PDB file of C-alpha atoms and ligand atoms in Angstrom:
ATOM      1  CA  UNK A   1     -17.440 -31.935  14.156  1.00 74.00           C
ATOM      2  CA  UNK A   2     -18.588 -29.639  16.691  1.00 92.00           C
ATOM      3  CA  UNK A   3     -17.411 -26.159  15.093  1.00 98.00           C
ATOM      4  CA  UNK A   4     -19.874 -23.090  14.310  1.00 98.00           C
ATOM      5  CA  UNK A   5     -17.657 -22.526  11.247  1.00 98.00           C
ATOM      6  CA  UNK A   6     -17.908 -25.589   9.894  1.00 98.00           C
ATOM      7  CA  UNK A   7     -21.702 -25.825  10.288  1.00 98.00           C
ATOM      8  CA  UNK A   8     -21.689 -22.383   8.523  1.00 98.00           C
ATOM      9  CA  UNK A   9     -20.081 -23.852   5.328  1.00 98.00           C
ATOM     10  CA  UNK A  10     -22.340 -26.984   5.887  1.00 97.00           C
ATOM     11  CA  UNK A  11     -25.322 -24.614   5.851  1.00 97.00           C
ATOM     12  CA  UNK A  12     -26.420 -25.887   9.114  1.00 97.00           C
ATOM     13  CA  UNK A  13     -26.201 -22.441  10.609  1.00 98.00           C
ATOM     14  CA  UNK A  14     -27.105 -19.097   8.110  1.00 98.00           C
ATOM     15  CA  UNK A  15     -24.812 -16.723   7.553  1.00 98.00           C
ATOM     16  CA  UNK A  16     -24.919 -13.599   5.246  1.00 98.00           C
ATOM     17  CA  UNK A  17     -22.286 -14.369   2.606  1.00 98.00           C
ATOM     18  CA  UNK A  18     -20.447 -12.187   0.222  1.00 98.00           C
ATOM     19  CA  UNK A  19     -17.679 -14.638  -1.329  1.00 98.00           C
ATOM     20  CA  UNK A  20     -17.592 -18.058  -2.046  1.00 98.00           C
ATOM     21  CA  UNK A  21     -15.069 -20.124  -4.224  1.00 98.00           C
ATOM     22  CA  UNK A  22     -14.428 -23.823  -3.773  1.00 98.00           C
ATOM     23  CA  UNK A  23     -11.570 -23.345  -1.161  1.00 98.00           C
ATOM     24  CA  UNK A  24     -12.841 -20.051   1.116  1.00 98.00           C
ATOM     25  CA  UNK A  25     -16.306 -18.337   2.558  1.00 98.00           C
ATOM     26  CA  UNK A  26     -16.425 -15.022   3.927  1.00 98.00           C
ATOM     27  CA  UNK A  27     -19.630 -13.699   5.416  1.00 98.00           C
ATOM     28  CA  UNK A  28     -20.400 -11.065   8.140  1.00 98.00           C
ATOM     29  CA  UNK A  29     -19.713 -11.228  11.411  1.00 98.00           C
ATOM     30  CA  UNK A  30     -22.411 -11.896  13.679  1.00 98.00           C
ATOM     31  CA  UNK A  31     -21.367  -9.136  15.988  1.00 96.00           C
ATOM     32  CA  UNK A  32     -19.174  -6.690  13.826  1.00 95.00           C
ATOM     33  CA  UNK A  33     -16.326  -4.399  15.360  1.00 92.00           C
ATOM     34  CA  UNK A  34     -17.106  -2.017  12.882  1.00 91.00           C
ATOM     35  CA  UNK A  35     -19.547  -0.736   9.999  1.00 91.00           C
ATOM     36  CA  UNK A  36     -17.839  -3.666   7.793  1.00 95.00           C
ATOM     37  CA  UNK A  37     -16.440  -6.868   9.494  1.00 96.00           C
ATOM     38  CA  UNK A  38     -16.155  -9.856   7.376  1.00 98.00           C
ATOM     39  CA  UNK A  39     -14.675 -13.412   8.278  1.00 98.00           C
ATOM     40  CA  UNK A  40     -12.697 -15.213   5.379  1.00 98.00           C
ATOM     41  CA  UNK A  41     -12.368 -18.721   6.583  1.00 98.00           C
ATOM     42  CA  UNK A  42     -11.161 -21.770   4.389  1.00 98.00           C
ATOM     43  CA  UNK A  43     -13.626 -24.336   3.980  1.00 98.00           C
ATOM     44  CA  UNK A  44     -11.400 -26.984   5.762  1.00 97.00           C
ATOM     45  CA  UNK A  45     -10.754 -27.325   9.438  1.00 98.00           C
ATOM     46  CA  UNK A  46      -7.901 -25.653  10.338  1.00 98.00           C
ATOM     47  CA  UNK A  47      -7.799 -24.537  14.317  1.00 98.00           C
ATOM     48  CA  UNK A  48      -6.207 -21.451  13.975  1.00 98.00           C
ATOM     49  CA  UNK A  49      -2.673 -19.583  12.785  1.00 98.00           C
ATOM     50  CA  UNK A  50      -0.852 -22.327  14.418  1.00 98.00           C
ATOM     51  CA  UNK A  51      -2.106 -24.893  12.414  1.00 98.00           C
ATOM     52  CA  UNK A  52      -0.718 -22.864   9.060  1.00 98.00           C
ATOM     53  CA  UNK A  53       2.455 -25.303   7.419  1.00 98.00           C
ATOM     54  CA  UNK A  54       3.670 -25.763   4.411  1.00 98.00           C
ATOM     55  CA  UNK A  55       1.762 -28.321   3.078  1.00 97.00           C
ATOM     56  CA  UNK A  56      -1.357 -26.173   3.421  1.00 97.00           C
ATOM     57  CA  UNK A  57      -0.092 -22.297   3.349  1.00 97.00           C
ATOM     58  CA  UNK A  58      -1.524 -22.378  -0.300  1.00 98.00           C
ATOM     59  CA  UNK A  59      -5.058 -22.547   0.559  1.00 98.00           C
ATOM     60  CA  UNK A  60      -3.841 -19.148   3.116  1.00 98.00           C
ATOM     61  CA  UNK A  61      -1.864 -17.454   0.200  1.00 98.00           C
ATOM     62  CA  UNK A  62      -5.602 -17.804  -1.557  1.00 98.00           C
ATOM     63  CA  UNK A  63      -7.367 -16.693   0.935  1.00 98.00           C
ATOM     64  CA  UNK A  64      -4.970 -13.509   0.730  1.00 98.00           C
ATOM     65  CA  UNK A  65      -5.748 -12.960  -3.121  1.00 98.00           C
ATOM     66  CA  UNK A  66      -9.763 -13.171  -2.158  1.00 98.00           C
ATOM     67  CA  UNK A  67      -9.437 -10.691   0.371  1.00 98.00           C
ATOM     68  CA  UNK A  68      -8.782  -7.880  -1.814  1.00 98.00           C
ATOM     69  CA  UNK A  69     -11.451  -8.499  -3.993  1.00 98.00           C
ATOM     70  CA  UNK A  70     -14.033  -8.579  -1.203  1.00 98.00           C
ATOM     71  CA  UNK A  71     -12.439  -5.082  -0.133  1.00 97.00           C
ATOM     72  CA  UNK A  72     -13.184  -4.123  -3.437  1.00 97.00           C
ATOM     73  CA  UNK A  73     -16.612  -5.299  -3.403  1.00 97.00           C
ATOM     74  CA  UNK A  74     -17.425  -3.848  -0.112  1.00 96.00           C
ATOM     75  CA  UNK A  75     -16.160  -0.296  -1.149  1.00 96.00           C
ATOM     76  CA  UNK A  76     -13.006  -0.070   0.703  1.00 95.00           C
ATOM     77  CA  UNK A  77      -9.438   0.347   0.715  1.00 94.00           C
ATOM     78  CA  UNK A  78      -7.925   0.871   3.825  1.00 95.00           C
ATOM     79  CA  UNK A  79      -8.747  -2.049   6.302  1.00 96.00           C
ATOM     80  CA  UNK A  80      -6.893  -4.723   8.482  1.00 95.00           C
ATOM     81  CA  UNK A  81      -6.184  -8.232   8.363  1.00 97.00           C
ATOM     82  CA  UNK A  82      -6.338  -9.878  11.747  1.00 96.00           C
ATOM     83  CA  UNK A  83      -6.478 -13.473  12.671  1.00 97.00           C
ATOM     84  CA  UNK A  84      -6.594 -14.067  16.547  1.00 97.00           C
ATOM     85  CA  UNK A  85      -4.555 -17.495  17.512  1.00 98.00           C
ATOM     86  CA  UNK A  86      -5.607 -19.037  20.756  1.00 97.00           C
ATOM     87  CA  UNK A  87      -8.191 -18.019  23.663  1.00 97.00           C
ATOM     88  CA  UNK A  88      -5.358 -15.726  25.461  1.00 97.00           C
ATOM     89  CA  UNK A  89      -5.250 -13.554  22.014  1.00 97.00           C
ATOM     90  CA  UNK A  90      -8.991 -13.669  21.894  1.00 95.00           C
ATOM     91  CA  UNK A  91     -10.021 -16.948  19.709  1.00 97.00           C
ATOM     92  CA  UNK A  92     -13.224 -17.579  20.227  1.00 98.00           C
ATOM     93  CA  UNK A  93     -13.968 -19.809  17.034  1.00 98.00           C
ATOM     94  CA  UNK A  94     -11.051 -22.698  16.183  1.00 98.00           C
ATOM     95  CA  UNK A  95     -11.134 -22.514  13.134  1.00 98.00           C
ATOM     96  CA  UNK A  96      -8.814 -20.192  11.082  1.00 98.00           C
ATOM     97  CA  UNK A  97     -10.577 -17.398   9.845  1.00 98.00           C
ATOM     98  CA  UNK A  98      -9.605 -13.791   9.168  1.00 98.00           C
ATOM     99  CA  UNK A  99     -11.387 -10.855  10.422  1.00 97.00           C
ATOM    100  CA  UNK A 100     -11.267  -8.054   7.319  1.00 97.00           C
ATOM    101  CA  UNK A 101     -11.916  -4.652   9.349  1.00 95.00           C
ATOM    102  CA  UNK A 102     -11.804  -1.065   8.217  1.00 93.00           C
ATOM    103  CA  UNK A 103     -11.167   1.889  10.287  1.00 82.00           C
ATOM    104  CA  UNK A 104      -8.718   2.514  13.270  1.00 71.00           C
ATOM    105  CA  UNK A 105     -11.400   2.054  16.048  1.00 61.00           C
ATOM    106  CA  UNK A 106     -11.650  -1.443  16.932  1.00 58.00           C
ATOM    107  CA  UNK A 107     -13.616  -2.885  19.987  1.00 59.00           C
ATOM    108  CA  UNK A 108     -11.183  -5.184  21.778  1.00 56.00           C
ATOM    109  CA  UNK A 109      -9.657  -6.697  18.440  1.00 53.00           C
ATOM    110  CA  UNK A 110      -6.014  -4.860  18.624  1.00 47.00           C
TER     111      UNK A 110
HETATM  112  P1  DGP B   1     -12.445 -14.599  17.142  1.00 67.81           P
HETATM  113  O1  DGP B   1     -12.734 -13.871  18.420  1.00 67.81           O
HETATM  114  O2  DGP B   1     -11.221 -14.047  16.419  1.00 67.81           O
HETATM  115  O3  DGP B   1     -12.423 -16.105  17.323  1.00 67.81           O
HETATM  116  O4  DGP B   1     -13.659 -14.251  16.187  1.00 67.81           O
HETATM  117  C1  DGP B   1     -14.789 -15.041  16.035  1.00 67.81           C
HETATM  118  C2  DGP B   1     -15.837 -14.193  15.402  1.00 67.81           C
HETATM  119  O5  DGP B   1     -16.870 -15.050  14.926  1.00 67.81           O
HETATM  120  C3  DGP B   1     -16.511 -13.204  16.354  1.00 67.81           C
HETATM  121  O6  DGP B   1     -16.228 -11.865  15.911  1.00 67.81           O
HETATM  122  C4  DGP B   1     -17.993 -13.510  16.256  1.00 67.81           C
HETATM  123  C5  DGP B   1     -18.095 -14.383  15.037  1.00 67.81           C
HETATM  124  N1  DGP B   1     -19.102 -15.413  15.108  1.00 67.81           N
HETATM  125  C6  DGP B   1     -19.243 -16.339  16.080  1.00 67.81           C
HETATM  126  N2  DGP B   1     -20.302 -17.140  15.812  1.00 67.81           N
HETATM  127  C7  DGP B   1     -20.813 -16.705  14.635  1.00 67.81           C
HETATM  128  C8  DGP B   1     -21.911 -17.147  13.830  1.00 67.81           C
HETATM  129  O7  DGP B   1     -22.633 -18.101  14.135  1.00 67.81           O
HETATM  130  N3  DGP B   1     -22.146 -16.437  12.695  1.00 67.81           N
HETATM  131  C9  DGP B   1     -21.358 -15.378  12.319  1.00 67.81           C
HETATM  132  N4  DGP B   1     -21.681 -14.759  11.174  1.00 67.81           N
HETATM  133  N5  DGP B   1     -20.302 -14.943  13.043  1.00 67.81           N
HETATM  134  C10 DGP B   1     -20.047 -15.599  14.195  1.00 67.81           C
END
């Protein structure tokens, strides 16, 4: 499948990780929107918030309880959630992933 994500939990393409589990990666953005910017994505294919239902909101609820522990981790404890669903609300990547995001400043996220 032709998907940077996927190649990223493949290995095919590096990334600087800082949580891994069987279900979820997070590394660090490529081009961060702040001092900390971290992607949570799960390790299957989903193409965005749209694609969330209940037969897989589980693996989403998870990803929720990781996030706070790679706040933790990172040192902080006031930071957004965002997850941007299609190309008019800025997807670039289709594949779910969350962007974890301190401060209030944000280049073109919100
Ligand atoms: P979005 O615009 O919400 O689809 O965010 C996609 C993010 O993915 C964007 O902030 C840049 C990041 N990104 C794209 N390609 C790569 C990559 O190859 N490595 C890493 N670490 N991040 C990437």
């Amino acid at each position: 499948m032709d998907c940077i994500f996927c190649k990223i939990i493949a290995g095919e393409i590096p990334s600087t990780k800082v949580y891994e589990d069987e279900q979820v990666l997070a590394f660090r953005d490529i081009q961060p929107a702040a001092p900390v910017h971290i992607l949570v994505i799960p390790k299957t294919h989903l193409i965005g918030a749209a694609a969330i239902t209940a037969e897989n909101s589980a693996l989403v609820a998870h990803i929720f309880e990781v996030i706070p522990k790679i706040a933790a981790a990172e040192g902080i404890t006031d930071y957004r959630v965002v997850t941007n669903q299609g190309a008019e609300a800025g997807q670039t990547v289709h594949h779910l992933h969350f962007h974890i995001l301190p401060g209030r400043t944000l280049k073109g996220m919100c």
